Amino acid sequence: MFHRPASRRRFATAAVALALLGTLTTSAWTGGHGNGEPHSPTPRSTAVASTPGTTTALSGYAIQSTAEVTDSAAAVSSPGYPTGGWYPAGPRSTVLAALLAGGKYADPFYSTNQQKIPKADFDVPWWYRSDFTVADTSERTQLDFSGVISAADVYVNGRQIAKAADVAGAYTHHELDVTSLVRAGTNTVAFRIQPNSPNKNLTMGWIDWLQPPPDENMGIVRDVLVHRGGPVALRDAHVVTRLDVPSLASADLTVKARVRNDSDAPVTATVSGTIGSLAVSRTVPLAAHETKPVVFAPADFPQLRLTSPKVWWPAGMGEQPLYGLDLTASVAGTVSDTAHERFGIRDVQAPLNSDGARQYRVNGRKLLIKGGGWSPDEFLRWDRTYVEDRLKYALDLGLNTIRLEGHIEPDEFFDLADRYGILTLPGWECCDKWEGNVNGGESGDKWTAADYPIAKASMAAEAARLRDHPSVVSFLIGSDFAPDATIEKNYVDALKASDWPTPVVAAASDNSAPISGGSGMKMSGPYDWIPPNYWYAKREGGATGFNSETSAGPDIPTLDTLRRMLSPAELDTLWKNPNAKQYHRSPSSTFGTLKLYDDALTGRYGAPAGLTDYVRKAQLAQYENVRAQFEAYGRNATDASKPSTGVVYWMFNSGWTSLHWQLMDRYLDQGGAYFGAKKANEPLHVQYSYDNRSVVVVNSRHAAASGLTARVTLFNTDGSQRYDKSAAGLSVGGDGAHSTALTVPSSVSGLSATYLARLTLTDSAGREVSRNVYWLSTKPDTLDWANTDWYYTPTTSYADLKGLNSLAQVPISASASTDAGADGTSTTTVTVRNAGSDRTPSLLTDVHLVDASGKPVLPVQWSDNQVSLWPGESATLKVTYRTADLHGSVPYLRISGWNTPERTVTAAKVPKQR
């Protein structure tokens, strides 16, 4: 986030294919644990394979505070040590995640339960202890791991093999040879994990995103692997690709690896590899304990020069084919080690345009980065299905990018991003130790001599891990601040040594570094409420350049979710007291209350009459603001002057039950923010411009569109029509081009202070291909640009949208049916119709899939939702979900809206045809 004064600093604080829906989940850790395995009193011993080249992950740990353990490290780390009274932990688990899974504390996502967890319990080291069995000791054995927070002393079978000073940093990678210590039968590895402080350690912190966990995520959050191999180890296997752009007709592949002789005698290794049907091989003589690089280049192996390669594209731009590399190192015909990598062939460039903004191009084609800021689970619990669900939501929203500011997820995350075509922007986080040397008066200790090698090793490890993933299109070596010259050189040297293939960005803010140059990004906010017309100004956070993190702040969840996360007293305070400190917003004093947001809600829509009315108004406000943000950036993407090149919604999701910075809530429920983004990012889209009243068609598809007709109709709140105009024969280019169809007059006779604008776009056959409804005011929101602060621009007067309160109630009829698919998913189809007898439209009619008890079925993917219908109009909506998430219930649809009485209808299953 953006550099701000020390006194205001952040605290350390197209629709997706139905086939993608096969693994949707509701596992939001309301109970149980995130690793998918049942906890037992004593984690089972991990059986380690003996075959050379195999890798086995430890299956879990027994953990205990060192305050409760008086025995020596040698005893604790020896096989047979009794662990009665210890806590079980999964293979990737923080201390607190394990304690929560064991039921030691009440749900920390509810109310202020997390405050009741004593922080002092985590001020001392904790033991992580795991047993593994080896049947054959003739092969070499290495421990391979990263993800230790913050540091650890490591022991195997009673012997210390590494000190905490050497195993430090969440991202550093470690390979420890334990061959001499491993015995046939049971072996023990033990980690004495040191307490974490994001301000003191190069690990992970939460800045002002949420209330930080009391243990500060101390633990082991990636797999610890036991690797078996022969005398020659094969490491660092990867593929460097060079795609011919713009023809895409050929690609050169260069395969690289290192071979290491771990024996005391010279050997000759044969390194062989395949990529599909392509095969390469060469012999490598190695002295005792010698390491050599191995390179297979097209100059020596012409088969690595591909014609008509299968090119990887971001979602919506093409397919996502992946290639597999298999390498084997053999000695005297016997396999010694193996390696496997998946990679994609694509080209990424991101030069600065004439305005100094970073413009991404993939395979030679420009694209507007439309993204969201990613948050893992607050307790770093990994759940592949839950992660996959959120990535599918990103596609459903029309986003193409996820930004990871720190909290760089495990390998599976990037595998999924590769598979779905979602671009990723990983990088280091701001405002703690990572930027301690450059962040002025903000939190984060200055670096000592010991920190520089940790940071460089972290960069090298992440570069090696991420470089083959085609979804990774940059690494941001700074966030709010660019690194200083020494730190930057260490980062860049590590990236170059790892054959990093994509642009290196100095910072997510408008900063530069000596080697990387200007970032081409801006971090000018806002982070709190501003009106929709803000986004259209080509200044501050408005739609010009590349805004790396921004939104209008609070995103109030649905009423269903609010009741799951707040106590009755907190719910009462939520709508009654804008000045109240909101625990579920942020630990930051800047973002501690909802005052800016609540003042705007009251000023524009009228004072809430109760909790339900507050949430109802919040969903309307969030829909219009999120829609405006993405629409403004979409409209300006192909401007000749000061175009927009990227926007990252802050944030895509939250790691806990939050009141701000999220397009969907913790439980994956969808409200106004979600559907506002989905509407704005539809591939062929008609939209209204708040700045100049133009009606614009934006085409995000590659192919141009023609024969279109755009129409705009204005209505008073009583339903009377005051203006209607169409523009036919429209054409619009592809790849984000836009075309202005017409402009609404600045003054329309008889228009009420609050009015509605209905926009439609039809194709040459008269079919409606886009529809968009706005609620507007003849009195605009007025911004005080001169007093802009780092997190918002004040609004001196509000638009008058109170006329919406006079909309008459409109009955909605609905009919629905359900088809249960053979793949474990069901699709419910519902047709909703405005059955009113007068002229009044139903505004933002929402349909929620619920079970027999009225509980939302989540996650779901709707073809469309929160639709606005005029009398006689209907819309047919489809929702796809996992059948199992109904838990045996018949599906029901709860229908509500701004001026629609709530009702629930059943969605009977369609009988199977015989």
PDB file of C-alpha atoms in Angstrom, residues 266-420:
ATOM      1  CA  PRO A 266      34.476 -39.668  -9.367  1.00  0.00           C
ATOM      2  CA  VAL A 267      31.514 -40.803 -11.462  1.00  0.00           C
ATOM      3  CA  THR A 268      30.138 -40.336 -14.947  1.00  0.00           C
ATOM      4  CA  ALA A 269      26.477 -39.480 -14.962  1.00  0.00           C
ATOM      5  CA  THR A 270      24.097 -39.768 -17.893  1.00  0.00           C
ATOM      6  CA  VAL A 271      21.422 -37.077 -17.872  1.00  0.00           C
ATOM      7  CA  SER A 272      18.457 -37.857 -20.110  1.00  0.00           C
ATOM      8  CA  GLY A 273      15.255 -35.941 -20.598  1.00  0.00           C
ATOM      9  CA  THR A 274      11.978 -35.918 -22.469  1.00  0.00           C
ATOM     10  CA  ILE A 275       9.435 -33.251 -23.329  1.00  0.00           C
ATOM     11  CA  GLY A 276       6.577 -35.177 -24.814  1.00  0.00           C
ATOM     12  CA  SER A 277       8.080 -37.144 -27.697  1.00  0.00           C
ATOM     13  CA  LEU A 278      11.275 -35.042 -27.707  1.00  0.00           C
ATOM     14  CA  ALA A 279      14.295 -36.728 -26.148  1.00  0.00           C
ATOM     15  CA  VAL A 280      17.744 -35.425 -25.168  1.00  0.00           C
ATOM     16  CA  SER A 281      20.731 -37.029 -23.442  1.00  0.00           C
ATOM     17  CA  ARG A 282      24.358 -36.383 -22.567  1.00  0.00           C
ATOM     18  CA  THR A 283      27.070 -37.717 -20.254  1.00  0.00           C
ATOM     19  CA  VAL A 284      28.625 -35.614 -17.522  1.00  0.00           C
ATOM     20  CA  PRO A 285      31.903 -36.594 -15.770  1.00  0.00           C
ATOM     21  CA  LEU A 286      31.946 -35.487 -12.140  1.00  0.00           C
ATOM     22  CA  ALA A 287      34.763 -35.429  -9.612  1.00  0.00           C
ATOM     23  CA  ALA A 288      34.006 -36.370  -6.032  1.00  0.00           C
ATOM     24  CA  HIS A 289      31.520 -33.847  -4.548  1.00  0.00           C
ATOM     25  CA  GLU A 290      31.548 -31.784  -7.750  1.00  0.00           C
ATOM     26  CA  THR A 291      28.517 -29.924  -9.085  1.00  0.00           C
ATOM     27  CA  LYS A 292      28.102 -29.042 -12.771  1.00  0.00           C
ATOM     28  CA  PRO A 293      25.425 -27.339 -14.844  1.00  0.00           C
ATOM     29  CA  VAL A 294      23.785 -29.339 -17.613  1.00  0.00           C
ATOM     30  CA  VAL A 295      22.302 -27.488 -20.591  1.00  0.00           C
ATOM     31  CA  PHE A 296      20.350 -28.821 -23.546  1.00  0.00           C
ATOM     32  CA  ALA A 297      20.072 -25.975 -26.061  1.00  0.00           C
ATOM     33  CA  PRO A 298      18.542 -25.894 -29.565  1.00  0.00           C
ATOM     34  CA  ALA A 299      21.973 -25.256 -31.086  1.00  0.00           C
ATOM     35  CA  ASP A 300      23.057 -28.740 -29.991  1.00  0.00           C
ATOM     36  CA  PHE A 301      19.648 -30.392 -29.933  1.00  0.00           C
ATOM     37  CA  PRO A 302      17.611 -29.078 -32.895  1.00  0.00           C
ATOM     38  CA  GLN A 303      14.562 -30.998 -31.729  1.00  0.00           C
ATOM     39  CA  LEU A 304      14.199 -28.324 -29.030  1.00  0.00           C
ATOM     40  CA  ARG A 305      13.304 -25.782 -31.730  1.00  0.00           C
ATOM     41  CA  LEU A 306       9.542 -26.272 -31.962  1.00  0.00           C
ATOM     42  CA  THR A 307       7.367 -25.348 -34.904  1.00  0.00           C
ATOM     43  CA  SER A 308       3.723 -24.522 -34.251  1.00  0.00           C
ATOM     44  CA  PRO A 309       4.145 -24.684 -30.452  1.00  0.00           C
ATOM     45  CA  LYS A 310       1.150 -24.929 -28.185  1.00  0.00           C
ATOM     46  CA  VAL A 311       1.048 -21.422 -26.781  1.00  0.00           C
ATOM     47  CA  TRP A 312      -0.276 -20.654 -23.279  1.00  0.00           C
ATOM     48  CA  TRP A 313      -2.710 -17.727 -23.021  1.00  0.00           C
ATOM     49  CA  PRO A 314      -4.451 -15.936 -20.183  1.00  0.00           C
ATOM     50  CA  ALA A 315      -8.101 -16.889 -19.721  1.00  0.00           C
ATOM     51  CA  GLY A 316     -10.328 -15.300 -22.326  1.00  0.00           C
ATOM     52  CA  MET A 317      -7.466 -14.902 -24.784  1.00  0.00           C
ATOM     53  CA  GLY A 318      -6.860 -18.550 -25.704  1.00  0.00           C
ATOM     54  CA  GLU A 319      -6.087 -21.975 -24.291  1.00  0.00           C
ATOM     55  CA  GLN A 320      -3.745 -22.993 -21.456  1.00  0.00           C
ATOM     56  CA  PRO A 321      -1.684 -25.962 -22.737  1.00  0.00           C
ATOM     57  CA  LEU A 322       1.196 -27.131 -20.561  1.00  0.00           C
ATOM     58  CA  TYR A 323       4.271 -29.185 -21.358  1.00  0.00           C
ATOM     59  CA  GLY A 324       6.050 -31.648 -19.065  1.00  0.00           C
ATOM     60  CA  LEU A 325       9.803 -32.063 -18.630  1.00  0.00           C
ATOM     61  CA  ASP A 326      11.109 -35.353 -17.223  1.00  0.00           C
ATOM     62  CA  LEU A 327      14.812 -35.648 -16.403  1.00  0.00           C
ATOM     63  CA  THR A 328      16.762 -38.623 -15.127  1.00  0.00           C
ATOM     64  CA  ALA A 329      20.346 -38.848 -13.864  1.00  0.00           C
ATOM     65  CA  SER A 330      21.818 -42.348 -14.075  1.00  0.00           C
ATOM     66  CA  VAL A 331      25.142 -43.866 -13.069  1.00  0.00           C
ATOM     67  CA  ALA A 332      26.276 -47.059 -14.822  1.00  0.00           C
ATOM     68  CA  GLY A 333      22.738 -47.607 -16.081  1.00  0.00           C
ATOM     69  CA  THR A 334      21.117 -47.280 -12.658  1.00  0.00           C
ATOM     70  CA  VAL A 335      18.741 -44.413 -11.932  1.00  0.00           C
ATOM     71  CA  SER A 336      20.222 -42.086  -9.329  1.00  0.00           C
ATOM     72  CA  ASP A 337      17.728 -39.219  -9.342  1.00  0.00           C
ATOM     73  CA  THR A 338      14.787 -37.794 -11.276  1.00  0.00           C
ATOM     74  CA  ALA A 339      13.101 -34.433 -11.766  1.00  0.00           C
ATOM     75  CA  HIS A 340       9.806 -33.337 -13.276  1.00  0.00           C
ATOM     76  CA  GLU A 341       8.664 -29.837 -14.212  1.00  0.00           C
ATOM     77  CA  ARG A 342       5.577 -28.510 -15.958  1.00  0.00           C
ATOM     78  CA  PHE A 343       5.884 -25.343 -17.982  1.00  0.00           C
ATOM     79  CA  GLY A 344       4.049 -23.235 -20.529  1.00  0.00           C
ATOM     80  CA  ILE A 345       5.254 -21.460 -23.627  1.00  0.00           C
ATOM     81  CA  ARG A 346       4.356 -17.782 -23.645  1.00  0.00           C
ATOM     82  CA  ASP A 347       6.025 -14.396 -23.904  1.00  0.00           C
ATOM     83  CA  VAL A 348       5.509 -11.584 -21.383  1.00  0.00           C
ATOM     84  CA  GLN A 349       6.644  -8.010 -21.892  1.00  0.00           C
ATOM     85  CA  ALA A 350       5.720  -5.006 -19.765  1.00  0.00           C
ATOM     86  CA  PRO A 351       7.405  -1.862 -21.074  1.00  0.00           C
ATOM     87  CA  LEU A 352       6.576   1.608 -19.791  1.00  0.00           C
ATOM     88  CA  ASN A 353       4.371   3.616 -22.117  1.00  0.00           C
ATOM     89  CA  SER A 354       4.870   7.291 -22.956  1.00  0.00           C
ATOM     90  CA  ASP A 355       3.168   8.256 -19.685  1.00  0.00           C
ATOM     91  CA  GLY A 356       5.489   6.033 -17.661  1.00  0.00           C
ATOM     92  CA  ALA A 357       2.797   3.411 -16.961  1.00  0.00           C
ATOM     93  CA  ARG A 358       3.548  -0.284 -17.199  1.00  0.00           C
ATOM     94  CA  GLN A 359       1.704  -1.914 -20.093  1.00  0.00           C
ATOM     95  CA  TYR A 360       1.592  -5.704 -20.091  1.00  0.00           C
ATOM     96  CA  ARG A 361       1.693  -7.686 -23.315  1.00  0.00           C
ATOM     97  CA  VAL A 362       1.253 -11.452 -23.446  1.00  0.00           C
ATOM     98  CA  ASN A 363       2.325 -13.154 -26.658  1.00  0.00           C
ATOM     99  CA  GLY A 364       2.504  -9.764 -28.301  1.00  0.00           C
ATOM    100  CA  ARG A 365      -1.045  -8.698 -27.417  1.00  0.00           C
ATOM    101  CA  LYS A 366      -1.762  -5.842 -25.018  1.00  0.00           C
ATOM    102  CA  LEU A 367      -4.105  -6.507 -22.168  1.00  0.00           C
ATOM    103  CA  LEU A 368      -5.596  -4.468 -19.366  1.00  0.00           C
ATOM    104  CA  ILE A 369      -4.645  -6.065 -16.064  1.00  0.00           C
ATOM    105  CA  LYS A 370      -7.894  -6.513 -14.136  1.00  0.00           C
ATOM    106  CA  GLY A 371      -7.048  -8.057 -10.832  1.00  0.00           C
ATOM    107  CA  GLY A 372      -7.585  -8.432  -7.136  1.00  0.00           C
ATOM    108  CA  GLY A 373      -5.329  -8.574  -4.092  1.00  0.00           C
ATOM    109  CA  TRP A 374      -5.093 -12.101  -2.703  1.00  0.00           C
ATOM    110  CA  SER A 375      -5.276 -13.092   0.940  1.00  0.00           C
ATOM    111  CA  PRO A 376      -4.638 -16.593   2.261  1.00  0.00           C
ATOM    112  CA  ASP A 377      -6.453 -17.919   5.276  1.00  0.00           C
ATOM    113  CA  GLU A 378      -5.468 -15.901   8.341  1.00  0.00           C
ATOM    114  CA  PHE A 379      -3.935 -18.994   9.946  1.00  0.00           C
ATOM    115  CA  LEU A 380      -2.268 -20.058   6.663  1.00  0.00           C
ATOM    116  CA  ARG A 381      -4.309 -23.244   6.507  1.00  0.00           C
ATOM    117  CA  TRP A 382      -4.006 -24.689   3.035  1.00  0.00           C
ATOM    118  CA  ASP A 383      -7.150 -26.079   1.437  1.00  0.00           C
ATOM    119  CA  ARG A 384      -6.736 -26.737  -2.268  1.00  0.00           C
ATOM    120  CA  THR A 385     -10.444 -26.888  -2.983  1.00  0.00           C
ATOM    121  CA  TYR A 386     -11.187 -23.635  -1.182  1.00  0.00           C
ATOM    122  CA  VAL A 387      -8.370 -21.947  -3.103  1.00  0.00           C
ATOM    123  CA  GLU A 388      -9.658 -23.379  -6.360  1.00  0.00           C
ATOM    124  CA  ASP A 389     -13.141 -22.089  -5.612  1.00  0.00           C
ATOM    125  CA  ARG A 390     -11.820 -18.564  -5.197  1.00  0.00           C
ATOM    126  CA  LEU A 391      -9.798 -18.739  -8.396  1.00  0.00           C
ATOM    127  CA  LYS A 392     -12.934 -19.838 -10.243  1.00  0.00           C
ATOM    128  CA  TYR A 393     -14.699 -16.842  -8.744  1.00  0.00           C
ATOM    129  CA  ALA A 394     -11.968 -14.647 -10.222  1.00  0.00           C
ATOM    130  CA  LEU A 395     -12.720 -16.029 -13.663  1.00  0.00           C
ATOM    131  CA  ASP A 396     -16.453 -15.641 -13.093  1.00  0.00           C
ATOM    132  CA  LEU A 397     -15.832 -11.965 -12.266  1.00  0.00           C
ATOM    133  CA  GLY A 398     -13.955 -11.404 -15.511  1.00  0.00           C
ATOM    134  CA  LEU A 399     -10.654 -10.813 -13.724  1.00  0.00           C
ATOM    135  CA  ASN A 400      -7.413 -11.944 -15.311  1.00  0.00           C
ATOM    136  CA  THR A 401      -4.879 -11.371 -12.515  1.00  0.00           C
ATOM    137  CA  ILE A 402      -4.237 -12.051  -8.836  1.00  0.00           C
ATOM    138  CA  ARG A 403      -1.660  -9.998  -6.933  1.00  0.00           C
ATOM    139  CA  LEU A 404       0.086 -11.633  -3.971  1.00  0.00           C
ATOM    140  CA  GLU A 405       1.694  -9.027  -1.723  1.00  0.00           C
ATOM    141  CA  GLY A 406       3.717 -11.426   0.393  1.00  0.00           C
ATOM    142  CA  HIS A 407       1.964 -14.591   1.579  1.00  0.00           C
ATOM    143  CA  ILE A 408       3.248 -16.283  -1.564  1.00  0.00           C
ATOM    144  CA  GLU A 409       1.199 -19.447  -1.744  1.00  0.00           C
ATOM    145  CA  PRO A 410       2.400 -23.071  -2.113  1.00  0.00           C
ATOM    146  CA  ASP A 411       3.114 -24.689  -5.475  1.00  0.00           C
ATOM    147  CA  GLU A 412      -0.446 -25.931  -5.950  1.00  0.00           C
ATOM    148  CA  PHE A 413      -1.746 -22.360  -6.080  1.00  0.00           C
ATOM    149  CA  PHE A 414       0.371 -21.605  -9.130  1.00  0.00           C
ATOM    150  CA  ASP A 415      -0.476 -24.974 -10.678  1.00  0.00           C
ATOM    151  CA  LEU A 416      -4.132 -23.958 -10.488  1.00  0.00           C
ATOM    152  CA  ALA A 417      -3.418 -20.502 -11.877  1.00  0.00           C
ATOM    153  CA  ASP A 418      -1.591 -22.127 -14.797  1.00  0.00           C
ATOM    154  CA  ARG A 419      -4.517 -24.441 -15.398  1.00  0.00           C
ATOM    155  CA  TYR A 420      -7.164 -21.704 -15.372  1.00  0.00           C
TER     156      TYR A 420
END
